[in-house]
Amino acid sequence: MTKNELRTCFNKARQDFVLSLNFSQITVAIQNVQSRLVDARLLSGTIGGYAAMTSELDPAPMFGIFRDNGHSIALPWFTDRSADMTFKMLDGPLERGPFGISQPSPENDMAEPDTILIPLVAADGYGNRIGQGQGHFDRYLAKSRKKRPIVAIGLAWECQIADQLPADPWDQPLDFIATPDRFIKVTS
Ligand SMILES: Nc1nc2c(c(=O)[nH]1)N(C=O)[C@@H](CNc1ccc(C(=O)N[C@@H](CCC(=O)O)C(=O)O)cc1)CN2
Ligand SMILES: Nc1ncnc2c1ncn2[C@@H]1O[C@H](COP(=O)(O)OP(=O)(O)OP(=O)(O)O)[C@@H](O)[C@H]1O
């Protein structure tokens, strides 16, 4: 299957799975991912999160605990649809961004996260990832990994983990994947 076919397939699986859960099942699943992330002791400095859309695993309920543990939180930020993805500190109200996803206000400080929690459509045990197909995280990781160490952790429902996905030369691997059921250190 091509990446596009896989994207369609895994998007549907994720949607169907999340629609089958009730509110408390979703809450417990997110708490499990949070515990796995904290127990792994990999979170450091500023944590790059994301404002979940559709049936993505939502990291927002974890932000309070991360802050209690001394971390700052940043979110992806875009000036427009053709701009590179950057991060700004999460502080105060969010605005609607160019992709319809909430983002910090333009006045907020830029951020350079040390740990990035990455949304995904599908991922495998080798750290390959399929996302929205615009390469935002691939380009961001390629550029920032040249300047500083970054721990990239994909957040996923278990049904998003594939045996093996195709990888393109520009794909930037995840270092770890956290699901409600397990914490995966990728095989490099
Ligand atoms: N929650 C979240 N935030 C994220 C991403 C993501 O995958 N999820 N991104 C990952 O790179 C970046 C934004 N990139 C995006 C690129 C394309 C589309 C997009 O094509 N959206 C469709 C609707 C998709 C849907 O409903 O499933 C659209 O606008 O028509 C969205 C985000 C940064 N922030
Ligand atoms: N470092 C890079 N420099 C230039 N273009 C890039 C780079 N990384 C990715 N791209 C481009 O971005 C697109 C990424 O497509 P791909 O299907 O791999 O995205 P994805 O990983 O699913 O998406 P995303 O990271 O937005 O969630 C490709 O068209 C590719 O050419």
mmCIF file of C-alpha atoms in Angstrom, residues 15-22 25:
data_model
loop_
_atom_site.group_PDB
_atom_site.id
_atom_site.type_symbol
_atom_site.label_atom_id
_atom_site.label_comp_id
_atom_site.label_asym_id
_atom_site.label_seq_id
_atom_site.Cartn_x
_atom_site.Cartn_y
_atom_site.Cartn_z
ATOM 1 C CA GLN A 15 -11.791 7.011 14.111
ATOM 2 C CA ASP A 16 -13.752 3.762 14.521
ATOM 3 C CA PHE A 17 -11.764 2.792 17.612
ATOM 4 C CA VAL A 18 -12.163 6.122 19.390
ATOM 5 C CA LEU A 19 -15.886 6.245 18.559
ATOM 6 C CA SER A 20 -16.224 2.857 20.311
ATOM 7 C CA LEU A 21 -14.842 4.285 23.588
ATOM 8 C CA ASN A 22 -16.841 6.115 26.232
ATOM 9 C CA GLN A 25 -12.334 4.890 28.821
#
